Amino acid sequence: MNSPLPPAEELALVDRELAQLDARRLYLLARRDWLLRLVQQSGAAVVQWGPAASGSPAWTAGPSGPAKEASAPSAQNVLLTLGAVLLAVAALAFTLVSWGSMGIAGRSAVLAVVTAAALAAPAVLLRRGLRSTAESVAAVGLLLTVLDAYALYAVGMPDADGTGYAAGAAAVLAAVWAGYGSALRTLRIPLPAAVVAAQLPLPLAAVAWQAGPLGVGWALLVTAALDAALALRVRAAALPAALMGSAALLVGAAQSWSAGSAAQALGPAALLLAGAALGAAAAWREPRVWGAALVGGVAAVVAVAGVARPELAPGWAVVAHLVVGLPLLAAVRVSALPEAVRRGSVGAGAVVGALGALASGAAVAPVLVARLRVLEEVWAATTPAADPYGPGASAAVGLLLTAGAAWWLSRVSARPEPGVLAVVLGWSGLFTAPVLLGFPVAVVFAVQLAVTGAVGFLALRRSGRGAGIAAAACALAGAVSVSLGALDGRAATFAVWGLLGAGCAAGAAYGPAARWVRSAAAVCAVGYATGLLVASAAVTDLAVVWWALPVLAVAAVVAALGSRLGAVRLPAEIAAAVAGVLALALSAGRPGTLALTLALSGVVCAGAAVRPERRVLGWAAGALFVAATWVRLAEAGVTAPEAYTLPVTVPALAVGFLRRRRDARASSWTAYGPGLAATLLPSLVAAWADADWVRPLVLGVAALAVTLAGARWRLQAPLLLGGAVLAAVAVHELAPYVVQVAGALPRWVLPALAGVLLLAVGATYEKRLRDARRLRAVIGRLG
């Protein structure tokens, strides 16, 4: 094991060799998988390398041809099913089509013999272990018994009532099939078939005796009860029990909702209560079917409230259902009840509450949306006529009932969801109640402001929880709604907006609240202040362009407060910046006013930039001052901006040169950027609007000189500014020729060139990225 290499170098060499072997092995495995798939697709024999008995490698031939797609049992089941279907079709054809070709004795004998043979054959087949075949033959035998029953009716009792005979035949067949399945327990078809047949006798008998919808409902319910009792021993009866019980409850609910009086609703109520008792009993006996208790609880609510429904208006009928259904939520505290019954009862109360809240909310929503019509005619002092068919107080009562139930449930369950629902539903009910009750406008605004303030205070106190978030959303929605409604009158606008703005300012100053709630309140306070100033300006006879000055005062006040705003400073300043943009938009209609607004905005930014943490606003102040200057010059009709910019550029560049000599770390953008931009950018704008060639030529030469100077002394600002201006001048000069050439070329040439360019870029994508990174690094190293 001696080696001329040192141990460390040899270890590194071994690691490299092992890594290469691993990489080679992975490649060979992937190649092998690909070759196996290729050979299998071609259908040839697959030759695999595997170990022989002696331990040495050997070649073994794998299976050739496609793999089997179906197993033997599945193929057997398909064949047996097809055979049973064909026999059933043959029996139907014999019974229904070829019936008249034989006499009564012959027909009866044939059906009896065939039926007996089909029912007896499964016993023999089971003893020989042919279970699947026995199942198929038994299915044919059961079908033949149905045909026997039809034959008996067609030949022996043609004048009997068909529905009544079907009811009796179904009962007999259910009993026969149940006995047959009990005798041959190995078969899986007879007992479920007997359960299915047992669903028909009572409902068909009710139809035959013309018992009416309620009679059919009782028949369905009794059948469901029998199924539920049978389900304790035969699991297959559980599904029919659920289906028949649901059908009975649907019949009862339909009859209850269509009843014209309380007396007519008593019969459906009895049916629904019986169904509710059956559901509760099922859940009491079997804990897994708690859904039966839920459905039963809802049925009980419909039964009790349905008696009062015909005597009530639609909105109060919803309230009646809530009054009956919401107490079911109290089952969560009744420990004596089984878990399934308790869970189903609480679920029933929740379902009733949700449906009632949706119905009441659908009635309340138009009240909230109606205020958008104020925007069609602001300060018109018009009150929309009340809807004589509106929901009235019932919708608000329904929302408050569900809100109270949700609040109580949140206290006993310690879960956040009911608390969120309580806040939303309670706010909806209280906020819309004065409108639904038809109170005067002043009272409506007073109540809605109080509700908005209360929910806003809740958002401040519980801002870290789900209820607090819901309260904040409700407060915002309420503030928007009241603000829109206040636009109908001038006095209302100032009063409502002033109170909301003061409330938002107080919320922004409330220290214990979460930061995001205080920030939202600060933004709203700035917004209301801006709105009040716009409204104040609108009251006067000032032109719209002069409204910008009072709006700009909001930004000035926020900038003056500065650090005294504390944690809400940044959102307040962002809102103030939006107000400043609004001021610029309002003043854009007149150049002189726009220049004044730009200059004042620059003063505000310059004042804010005095603070160290807001020094970046100094750039904004400079840009605003320059923009104000050029707006004023454009208004004066100046066509030679260089006369005004060069006297600024020369001393600015001199100051920048001295700055760079004293501080070598100073950026070229700080030293030379403002001076160069002061002349290059306005001249570029003028050159693009100039049809002559002198200005573009002079500007291009100057930009070229600046670019070369930046490259010579490795200064980023001159290099980029000069290069950009030079490129823009070149594009301006070449644009007419490009347009002329483009007009002369066929339309397909430009897309084709674009496609070729994209292909070329895609082919050298990695190299382009590397070159771009190098260029960025070179520019970054410039001064």
Coordinates of C-alpha atoms in Angstrom, one line a residue, residues 36 149 252 277 415 514 716 739 744:
L36 CA -35.2 -0.7 -22.1
A149 CA -95.1 -11.1 -10.7
G252 CA -93.1 18.0 4.8
A277 CA -87.4 12.7 16.4
R415 CA -63.0 30.1 18.8
A514 CA -51.6 48.0 16.7
Q716 CA -20.4 57.8 -14.4
V739 CA -40.0 55.9 -41.1
A744 CA -41.2 51.3 -48.4

